Amino acid sequence: MGLQHSNKPVIATLGTHSALQILKGARDEGLPNLCICRRGKEQPYRSFGVADEILLLDDWSDWDDALEEELLRRNAVVVPHGSFVAYLGSERIHHMRAAYFGTKGILEWESDRTKERQWLEKAGLLLPEVLKKPEDIDRPVIVKFHGAGGGFGYFIARSPDQFYEVKNRKYPDEDDYVIQEYIVGVPLYIHYFYSPMTGELEIMSMDKRYESNADSIGRIRAADQLASNIYTSYTIVGNIPVVVRESMLPELFAMGERVVDVSKKICGGKGLFGPFCLETIVTRKLHVYVFEISARIVAGTNPFVEGSPYTALKYDVPMSTGRRIAREIRIASEQGRLEDVLDEYPAMYGSALRV
Ligand code: ATP
């Protein structure tokens, strides 16, 4: 403990996922930061020197009311990232008293497959078809088990027989899955930032993922692939920057804008704001299929600590998504508008969080 008393908001996040750029971004914007880390996982934050202070927890379940009091006392603004819900759980987040960057209500639309699909459909996006039951499989499909983090445990099938063969052998007890049309194309993850302060939607960067073993199967010849009976898996290992054909940009902006517009209707108030990502597959006819939305900063922004080709066009300083978050919070704080970038902002924070 012992962070100096300061009028500036302190950018606080969990030490994992995209914390390096969030912490560095805070520092670049002249804001103090705090990294909340699990004991034994703190070395990157020490070694890269981006954390003003590291607070160690033995386990994420040690995140309790006392810690939140401490965060309030310190003027901390908690910045959620992609691993945030997985580690803290939605219950803890919903009741979190500490100031939170973003709209908590959107998390339930992001994490519930049915709601997520309704949201994206309302936004007029092209989605892979979902087949109701295994007997309907009449084309290549990707079978996704709920909670199969990082694409681990997904499998491809082309017929009902093939589905049951894999399902009964590998996942006999799992019944929470979705059967989705497999879209042949290239993956493209589009990183957006929507500012509730200016009402502007920005494209920050784009990536594709480096997945094991999907990205290595092509390194052996087809006969060896068949002989070794490899099943495709999508365990994410890292992220690779992508820049798209410029002619696709108008459509990608429009997609993001519609997602933001609909979010305001479905969850009320400010809706989705800050960073989010549309996870897409682009076909040879340049149709953009969206298979998922992440309503927080994604790890695909990590290659862009020094900014991306897109942010280089817009900003005269290297602008990562982490820094963009800190900038939004800094400007909101300077203009006395912090409530515009925080969840709800109950009156009780008024005295604790100096704006
Ligand atoms: P995360 O929740 O971290 O985003 P995940 O476990 O939900 O990861 P996805 O990102 O949904 O996994 O998908 C894993 C892989 O499967 C990705 O490479 C993606 O391109 C591919 N994929 C997902 N849905 C489809 C689809 N309908 N057609 C083709 N490929 C798909």
mmCIF file with all atom_site columns, N, CA, C and O in Angstrom, residues 89-126:
data_model
loop_
_atom_site.group_PDB
_atom_site.id
_atom_site.type_symbol
_atom_site.label_atom_id
_atom_site.label_alt_id
_atom_site.label_comp_id
_atom_site.label_asym_id
_atom_site.label_entity_id
_atom_site.label_seq_id
_atom_site.pdbx_PDB_ins_code
_atom_site.Cartn_x
_atom_site.Cartn_y
_atom_site.Cartn_z
_atom_site.occupancy
_atom_site.B_iso_or_equiv
_atom_site.pdbx_formal_charge
_atom_site.auth_seq_id
_atom_site.auth_comp_id
_atom_site.auth_asym_id
_atom_site.auth_atom_id
_atom_site.pdbx_PDB_model_num
ATOM 1   N N  . GLY A 1 89  ? -15.264 -12.748 -11.616 1.00 0.00 ? 89  GLY A N  1
ATOM 2   C CA . GLY A 1 89  ? -16.647 -13.236 -11.626 1.00 0.00 ? 89  GLY A CA 1
ATOM 3   C C  . GLY A 1 89  ? -17.625 -12.078 -11.757 1.00 0.00 ? 89  GLY A C  1
ATOM 4   O O  . GLY A 1 89  ? -17.386 -10.994 -11.218 1.00 0.00 ? 89  GLY A O  1
ATOM 5   N N  . SER A 1 90  ? -18.724 -12.311 -12.472 1.00 0.00 ? 90  SER A N  1
ATOM 6   C CA . SER A 1 90  ? -19.636 -11.197 -12.752 1.00 0.00 ? 90  SER A CA 1
ATOM 7   C C  . SER A 1 90  ? -20.320 -10.688 -11.480 1.00 0.00 ? 90  SER A C  1
ATOM 8   O O  . SER A 1 90  ? -20.629 -9.505  -11.361 1.00 0.00 ? 90  SER A O  1
ATOM 9   N N  . GLU A 1 91  ? -20.524 -11.593 -10.502 1.00 0.00 ? 91  GLU A N  1
ATOM 10  C CA . GLU A 1 91  ? -21.176 -11.182 -9.258  1.00 0.00 ? 91  GLU A CA 1
ATOM 11  C C  . GLU A 1 91  ? -20.370 -10.082 -8.553  1.00 0.00 ? 91  GLU A C  1
ATOM 12  O O  . GLU A 1 91  ? -20.877 -9.031  -8.208  1.00 0.00 ? 91  GLU A O  1
ATOM 13  N N  . ARG A 1 92  ? -19.087 -10.339 -8.387  1.00 0.00 ? 92  ARG A N  1
ATOM 14  C CA . ARG A 1 92  ? -18.203 -9.389  -7.694  1.00 0.00 ? 92  ARG A CA 1
ATOM 15  C C  . ARG A 1 92  ? -18.173 -8.059  -8.464  1.00 0.00 ? 92  ARG A C  1
ATOM 16  O O  . ARG A 1 92  ? -18.223 -6.976  -7.892  1.00 0.00 ? 92  ARG A O  1
ATOM 17  N N  . ILE A 1 93  ? -18.118 -8.161  -9.788  1.00 0.00 ? 93  ILE A N  1
ATOM 18  C CA . ILE A 1 93  ? -18.016 -6.941  -10.598 1.00 0.00 ? 93  ILE A CA 1
ATOM 19  C C  . ILE A 1 93  ? -19.295 -6.104  -10.469 1.00 0.00 ? 93  ILE A C  1
ATOM 20  O O  . ILE A 1 93  ? -19.240 -4.889  -10.305 1.00 0.00 ? 93  ILE A O  1
ATOM 21  N N  . HIS A 1 94  ? -20.440 -6.789  -10.494 1.00 0.00 ? 94  HIS A N  1
ATOM 22  C CA . HIS A 1 94  ? -21.691 -6.037  -10.430 1.00 0.00 ? 94  HIS A CA 1
ATOM 23  C C  . HIS A 1 94  ? -21.840 -5.302  -9.107  1.00 0.00 ? 94  HIS A C  1
ATOM 24  O O  . HIS A 1 94  ? -22.418 -4.226  -9.052  1.00 0.00 ? 94  HIS A O  1
ATOM 25  N N  . HIS A 1 95  ? -21.291 -5.887  -8.058  1.00 0.00 ? 95  HIS A N  1
ATOM 26  C CA . HIS A 1 95  ? -21.422 -5.230  -6.749  1.00 0.00 ? 95  HIS A CA 1
ATOM 27  C C  . HIS A 1 95  ? -20.209 -4.379  -6.395  1.00 0.00 ? 95  HIS A C  1
ATOM 28  O O  . HIS A 1 95  ? -20.134 -3.822  -5.290  1.00 0.00 ? 95  HIS A O  1
ATOM 29  N N  . MET A 1 96  ? -19.282 -4.311  -7.305  1.00 0.00 ? 96  MET A N  1
ATOM 30  C CA . MET A 1 96  ? -18.048 -3.564  -7.026  1.00 0.00 ? 96  MET A CA 1
ATOM 31  C C  . MET A 1 96  ? -18.364 -2.095  -6.750  1.00 0.00 ? 96  MET A C  1
ATOM 32  O O  . MET A 1 96  ? -19.035 -1.444  -7.537  1.00 0.00 ? 96  MET A O  1
ATOM 33  N N  . ARG A 1 97  ? -17.872 -1.599  -5.636  1.00 0.00 ? 97  ARG A N  1
ATOM 34  C CA . ARG A 1 97  ? -18.128 -0.198  -5.304  1.00 0.00 ? 97  ARG A CA 1
ATOM 35  C C  . ARG A 1 97  ? -17.065 0.721   -5.884  1.00 0.00 ? 97  ARG A C  1
ATOM 36  O O  . ARG A 1 97  ? -17.306 1.913   -6.062  1.00 0.00 ? 97  ARG A O  1
ATOM 37  N N  . ALA A 1 98  ? -15.909 0.168   -6.130  1.00 0.00 ? 98  ALA A N  1
ATOM 38  C CA . ALA A 1 98  ? -14.836 0.993   -6.682  1.00 0.00 ? 98  ALA A CA 1
ATOM 39  C C  . ALA A 1 98  ? -15.263 1.516   -8.060  1.00 0.00 ? 98  ALA A C  1
ATOM 40  O O  . ALA A 1 98  ? -16.028 0.866   -8.768  1.00 0.00 ? 98  ALA A O  1
ATOM 41  N N  . ALA A 1 99  ? -14.760 2.703   -8.416  1.00 0.00 ? 99  ALA A N  1
ATOM 42  C CA . ALA A 1 99  ? -15.117 3.297   -9.702  1.00 0.00 ? 99  ALA A CA 1
ATOM 43  C C  . ALA A 1 99  ? -14.674 2.375   -10.844 1.00 0.00 ? 99  ALA A C  1
ATOM 44  O O  . ALA A 1 99  ? -13.563 1.835   -10.823 1.00 0.00 ? 99  ALA A O  1
ATOM 45  N N  . TYR A 1 100 ? -15.528 2.209   -11.835 1.00 0.00 ? 100 TYR A N  1
ATOM 46  C CA . TYR A 1 100 ? -15.316 1.212   -12.884 1.00 0.00 ? 100 TYR A CA 1
ATOM 47  C C  . TYR A 1 100 ? -15.441 1.895   -14.241 1.00 0.00 ? 100 TYR A C  1
ATOM 48  O O  . TYR A 1 100 ? -16.481 2.515   -14.536 1.00 0.00 ? 100 TYR A O  1
ATOM 49  N N  . PHE A 1 101 ? -14.422 1.786   -15.082 1.00 0.00 ? 101 PHE A N  1
ATOM 50  C CA . PHE A 1 101 ? -14.467 2.389   -16.417 1.00 0.00 ? 101 PHE A CA 1
ATOM 51  C C  . PHE A 1 101 ? -15.306 1.501   -17.328 1.00 0.00 ? 101 PHE A C  1
ATOM 52  O O  . PHE A 1 101 ? -14.935 0.361   -17.592 1.00 0.00 ? 101 PHE A O  1
ATOM 53  N N  . GLY A 1 102 ? -16.436 2.029   -17.802 1.00 0.00 ? 102 GLY A N  1
ATOM 54  C CA . GLY A 1 102 ? -17.279 1.244   -18.705 1.00 0.00 ? 102 GLY A CA 1
ATOM 55  C C  . GLY A 1 102 ? -18.665 1.059   -18.131 1.00 0.00 ? 102 GLY A C  1
ATOM 56  O O  . GLY A 1 102 ? -18.990 1.591   -17.068 1.00 0.00 ? 102 GLY A O  1
ATOM 57  N N  . THR A 1 103 ? -19.485 0.306   -18.865 1.00 0.00 ? 103 THR A N  1
ATOM 58  C CA . THR A 1 103 ? -20.861 0.019   -18.449 1.00 0.00 ? 103 THR A CA 1
ATOM 59  C C  . THR A 1 103 ? -20.954 -1.443  -18.055 1.00 0.00 ? 103 THR A C  1
ATOM 60  O O  . THR A 1 103 ? -20.789 -2.318  -18.908 1.00 0.00 ? 103 THR A O  1
ATOM 61  N N  . LYS A 1 104 ? -21.200 -1.692  -16.782 1.00 0.00 ? 104 LYS A N  1
ATOM 62  C CA . LYS A 1 104 ? -21.247 -3.093  -16.332 1.00 0.00 ? 104 LYS A CA 1
ATOM 63  C C  . LYS A 1 104 ? -22.404 -3.847  -16.986 1.00 0.00 ? 104 LYS A C  1
ATOM 64  O O  . LYS A 1 104 ? -22.308 -5.045  -17.243 1.00 0.00 ? 104 LYS A O  1
ATOM 65  N N  . GLY A 1 105 ? -23.508 -3.145  -17.234 1.00 0.00 ? 105 GLY A N  1
ATOM 66  C CA . GLY A 1 105 ? -24.707 -3.795  -17.773 1.00 0.00 ? 105 GLY A CA 1
ATOM 67  C C  . GLY A 1 105 ? -24.451 -4.503  -19.095 1.00 0.00 ? 105 GLY A C  1
ATOM 68  O O  . GLY A 1 105 ? -25.131 -5.462  -19.448 1.00 0.00 ? 105 GLY A O  1
ATOM 69  N N  . ILE A 1 106 ? -23.440 -4.052  -19.825 1.00 0.00 ? 106 ILE A N  1
ATOM 70  C CA . ILE A 1 106 ? -23.197 -4.629  -21.149 1.00 0.00 ? 106 ILE A CA 1
ATOM 71  C C  . ILE A 1 106 ? -22.564 -6.029  -21.025 1.00 0.00 ? 106 ILE A C  1
ATOM 72  O O  . ILE A 1 106 ? -22.625 -6.837  -21.947 1.00 0.00 ? 106 ILE A O  1
ATOM 73  N N  . LEU A 1 107 ? -21.976 -6.309  -19.855 1.00 0.00 ? 107 LEU A N  1
ATOM 74  C CA . LEU A 1 107 ? -21.294 -7.597  -19.675 1.00 0.00 ? 107 LEU A CA 1
ATOM 75  C C  . LEU A 1 107 ? -22.267 -8.759  -19.828 1.00 0.00 ? 107 LEU A C  1
ATOM 76  O O  . LEU A 1 107 ? -21.924 -9.815  -20.340 1.00 0.00 ? 107 LEU A O  1
ATOM 77  N N  . GLU A 1 108 ? -23.503 -8.538  -19.382 1.00 0.00 ? 108 GLU A N  1
ATOM 78  C CA . GLU A 1 108 ? -24.469 -9.635  -19.455 1.00 0.00 ? 108 GLU A CA 1
ATOM 79  C C  . GLU A 1 108 ? -24.875 -9.880  -20.921 1.00 0.00 ? 108 GLU A C  1
ATOM 80  O O  . GLU A 1 108 ? -25.171 -11.003 -21.308 1.00 0.00 ? 108 GLU A O  1
ATOM 81  N N  . TRP A 1 109 ? -24.837 -8.853  -21.752 1.00 0.00 ? 109 TRP A N  1
ATOM 82  C CA . TRP A 1 109 ? -25.136 -9.024  -23.178 1.00 0.00 ? 109 TRP A CA 1
ATOM 83  C C  . TRP A 1 109 ? -23.983 -9.668  -23.910 1.00 0.00 ? 109 TRP A C  1
ATOM 84  O O  . TRP A 1 109 ? -24.154 -10.344 -24.917 1.00 0.00 ? 109 TRP A O  1
ATOM 85  N N  . GLU A 1 110 ? -22.798 -9.451  -23.399 1.00 0.00 ? 110 GLU A N  1
ATOM 86  C CA . GLU A 1 110 ? -21.607 -10.006 -24.036 1.00 0.00 ? 110 GLU A CA 1
ATOM 87  C C  . GLU A 1 110 ? -21.440 -11.482 -23.670 1.00 0.00 ? 110 GLU A C  1
ATOM 88  O O  . GLU A 1 110 ? -21.008 -12.294 -24.486 1.00 0.00 ? 110 GLU A O  1
ATOM 89  N N  . SER A 1 111 ? -21.799 -11.845 -22.421 1.00 0.00 ? 111 SER A N  1
ATOM 90  C CA . SER A 1 111 ? -21.459 -13.190 -21.949 1.00 0.00 ? 111 SER A CA 1
ATOM 91  C C  . SER A 1 111 ? -22.559 -14.215 -22.220 1.00 0.00 ? 111 SER A C  1
ATOM 92  O O  . SER A 1 111 ? -22.301 -15.411 -22.201 1.00 0.00 ? 111 SER A O  1
ATOM 93  N N  . ASP A 1 112 ? -23.779 -13.755 -22.489 1.00 0.00 ? 112 ASP A N  1
ATOM 94  C CA . ASP A 1 112 ? -24.875 -14.681 -22.768 1.00 0.00 ? 112 ASP A CA 1
ATOM 95  C C  . ASP A 1 112 ? -24.999 -14.820 -24.285 1.00 0.00 ? 112 ASP A C  1
ATOM 96  O O  . ASP A 1 112 ? -25.287 -13.842 -24.986 1.00 0.00 ? 112 ASP A O  1
ATOM 97  N N  . ARG A 1 113 ? -24.768 -16.041 -24.785 1.00 0.00 ? 113 ARG A N  1
ATOM 98  C CA . ARG A 1 113 ? -24.730 -16.234 -26.248 1.00 0.00 ? 113 ARG A CA 1
ATOM 99  C C  . ARG A 1 113 ? -26.000 -15.760 -26.955 1.00 0.00 ? 113 ARG A C  1
ATOM 100 O O  . ARG A 1 113 ? -25.944 -15.189 -28.028 1.00 0.00 ? 113 ARG A O  1
ATOM 101 N N  . THR A 1 114 ? -27.149 -16.025 -26.326 1.00 0.00 ? 114 THR A N  1
ATOM 102 C CA . THR A 1 114 ? -28.418 -15.662 -26.976 1.00 0.00 ? 114 THR A CA 1
ATOM 103 C C  . THR A 1 114 ? -28.549 -14.148 -27.034 1.00 0.00 ? 114 THR A C  1
ATOM 104 O O  . THR A 1 114 ? -28.902 -13.574 -28.072 1.00 0.00 ? 114 THR A O  1
ATOM 105 N N  . LYS A 1 115 ? -28.238 -13.508 -25.932 1.00 0.00 ? 115 LYS A N  1
ATOM 106 C CA . LYS A 1 115 ? -28.349 -12.045 -25.894 1.00 0.00 ? 115 LYS A CA 1
ATOM 107 C C  . LYS A 1 115 ? -27.333 -11.392 -26.837 1.00 0.00 ? 115 LYS A C  1
ATOM 108 O O  . LYS A 1 115 ? -27.635 -10.414 -27.515 1.00 0.00 ? 115 LYS A O  1
ATOM 109 N N  . GLU A 1 116 ? -26.137 -11.960 -26.837 1.00 0.00 ? 116 GLU A N  1
ATOM 110 C CA . GLU A 1 116 ? -25.089 -11.418 -27.705 1.00 0.00 ? 116 GLU A CA 1
ATOM 111 C C  . GLU A 1 116 ? -25.556 -11.448 -29.161 1.00 0.00 ? 116 GLU A C  1
ATOM 112 O O  . GLU A 1 116 ? -25.417 -10.490 -29.913 1.00 0.00 ? 116 GLU A O  1
ATOM 113 N N  . ARG A 1 117 ? -26.164 -12.586 -29.532 1.00 0.00 ? 117 ARG A N  1
ATOM 114 C CA . ARG A 1 117 ? -26.628 -12.744 -30.910 1.00 0.00 ? 117 ARG A CA 1
ATOM 115 C C  . ARG A 1 117 ? -27.747 -11.744 -31.232 1.00 0.00 ? 117 ARG A C  1
ATOM 116 O O  . ARG A 1 117 ? -27.758 -11.149 -32.303 1.00 0.00 ? 117 ARG A O  1
ATOM 117 N N  . GLN A 1 118 ? -28.657 -11.547 -30.259 1.00 0.00 ? 118 GLN A N  1
ATOM 118 C CA . GLN A 1 118 ? -29.751 -10.575 -30.474 1.00 0.00 ? 118 GLN A CA 1
ATOM 119 C C  . GLN A 1 118 ? -29.169 -9.179  -30.720 1.00 0.00 ? 118 GLN A C  1
ATOM 120 O O  . GLN A 1 118 ? -29.609 -8.444  -31.601 1.00 0.00 ? 118 GLN A O  1
ATOM 121 N N  . TRP A 1 119 ? -28.200 -8.834  -29.924 1.00 0.00 ? 119 TRP A N  1
ATOM 122 C CA . TRP A 1 119 ? -27.553 -7.514  -30.022 1.00 0.00 ? 119 TRP A CA 1
ATOM 123 C C  . TRP A 1 119 ? -26.936 -7.343  -31.421 1.00 0.00 ? 119 TRP A C  1
ATOM 124 O O  . TRP A 1 119 ? -27.190 -6.345  -32.114 1.00 0.00 ? 119 TRP A O  1
ATOM 125 N N  . LEU A 1 120 ? -26.141 -8.349  -31.820 1.00 0.00 ? 120 LEU A N  1
ATOM 126 C CA . LEU A 1 120 ? -25.437 -8.222  -33.095 1.00 0.00 ? 120 LEU A CA 1
ATOM 127 C C  . LEU A 1 120 ? -26.415 -8.266  -34.277 1.00 0.00 ? 120 LEU A C  1
ATOM 128 O O  . LEU A 1 120 ? -26.216 -7.582  -35.272 1.00 0.00 ? 120 LEU A O  1
ATOM 129 N N  . GLU A 1 121 ? -27.473 -9.061  -34.133 1.00 0.00 ? 121 GLU A N  1
ATOM 130 C CA . GLU A 1 121 ? -28.492 -9.113  -35.200 1.00 0.00 ? 121 GLU A CA 1
ATOM 131 C C  . GLU A 1 121 ? -29.203 -7.769  -35.333 1.00 0.00 ? 121 GLU A C  1
ATOM 132 O O  . GLU A 1 121 ? -29.413 -7.266  -36.427 1.00 0.00 ? 121 GLU A O  1
ATOM 133 N N  . LYS A 1 122 ? -29.546 -7.196  -34.176 1.00 0.00 ? 122 LYS A N  1
ATOM 134 C CA . LYS A 1 122 ? -30.211 -5.879  -34.203 1.00 0.00 ? 122 LYS A CA 1
ATOM 135 C C  . LYS A 1 122 ? -29.329 -4.832  -34.876 1.00 0.00 ? 122 LYS A C  1
ATOM 136 O O  . LYS A 1 122 ? -29.820 -3.872  -35.453 1.00 0.00 ? 122 LYS A O  1
ATOM 137 N N  . ALA A 1 123 ? -28.023 -5.031  -34.738 1.00 0.00 ? 123 ALA A N  1
ATOM 138 C CA . ALA A 1 123 ? -27.083 -4.079  -35.342 1.00 0.00 ? 123 ALA A CA 1
ATOM 139 C C  . ALA A 1 123 ? -26.900 -4.364  -36.834 1.00 0.00 ? 123 ALA A C  1
ATOM 140 O O  . ALA A 1 123 ? -26.079 -3.720  -37.500 1.00 0.00 ? 123 ALA A O  1
ATOM 141 N N  . GLY A 1 124 ? -27.644 -5.337  -37.344 1.00 0.00 ? 124 GLY A N  1
ATOM 142 C CA . GLY A 1 124 ? -27.604 -5.624  -38.779 1.00 0.00 ? 124 GLY A CA 1
ATOM 143 C C  . GLY A 1 124 ? -26.297 -6.260  -39.240 1.00 0.00 ? 124 GLY A C  1
ATOM 144 O O  . GLY A 1 124 ? -25.911 -6.124  -40.405 1.00 0.00 ? 124 GLY A O  1
ATOM 145 N N  . LEU A 1 125 ? -25.608 -6.968  -38.349 1.00 0.00 ? 125 LEU A N  1
ATOM 146 C CA . LEU A 1 125 ? -24.344 -7.597  -38.745 1.00 0.00 ? 125 LEU A CA 1
ATOM 147 C C  . LEU A 1 125 ? -24.605 -8.979  -39.339 1.00 0.00 ? 125 LEU A C  1
ATOM 148 O O  . LEU A 1 125 ? -25.631 -9.610  -39.056 1.00 0.00 ? 125 LEU A O  1
ATOM 149 N N  . LEU A 1 126 ? -23.686 -9.404  -40.148 1.00 0.00 ? 126 LEU A N  1
ATOM 150 C CA . LEU A 1 126 ? -23.767 -10.731 -40.757 1.00 0.00 ? 126 LEU A CA 1
ATOM 151 C C  . LEU A 1 126 ? -23.201 -11.733 -39.752 1.00 0.00 ? 126 LEU A C  1
ATOM 152 O O  . LEU A 1 126 ? -22.067 -11.581 -39.290 1.00 0.00 ? 126 LEU A O  1
#
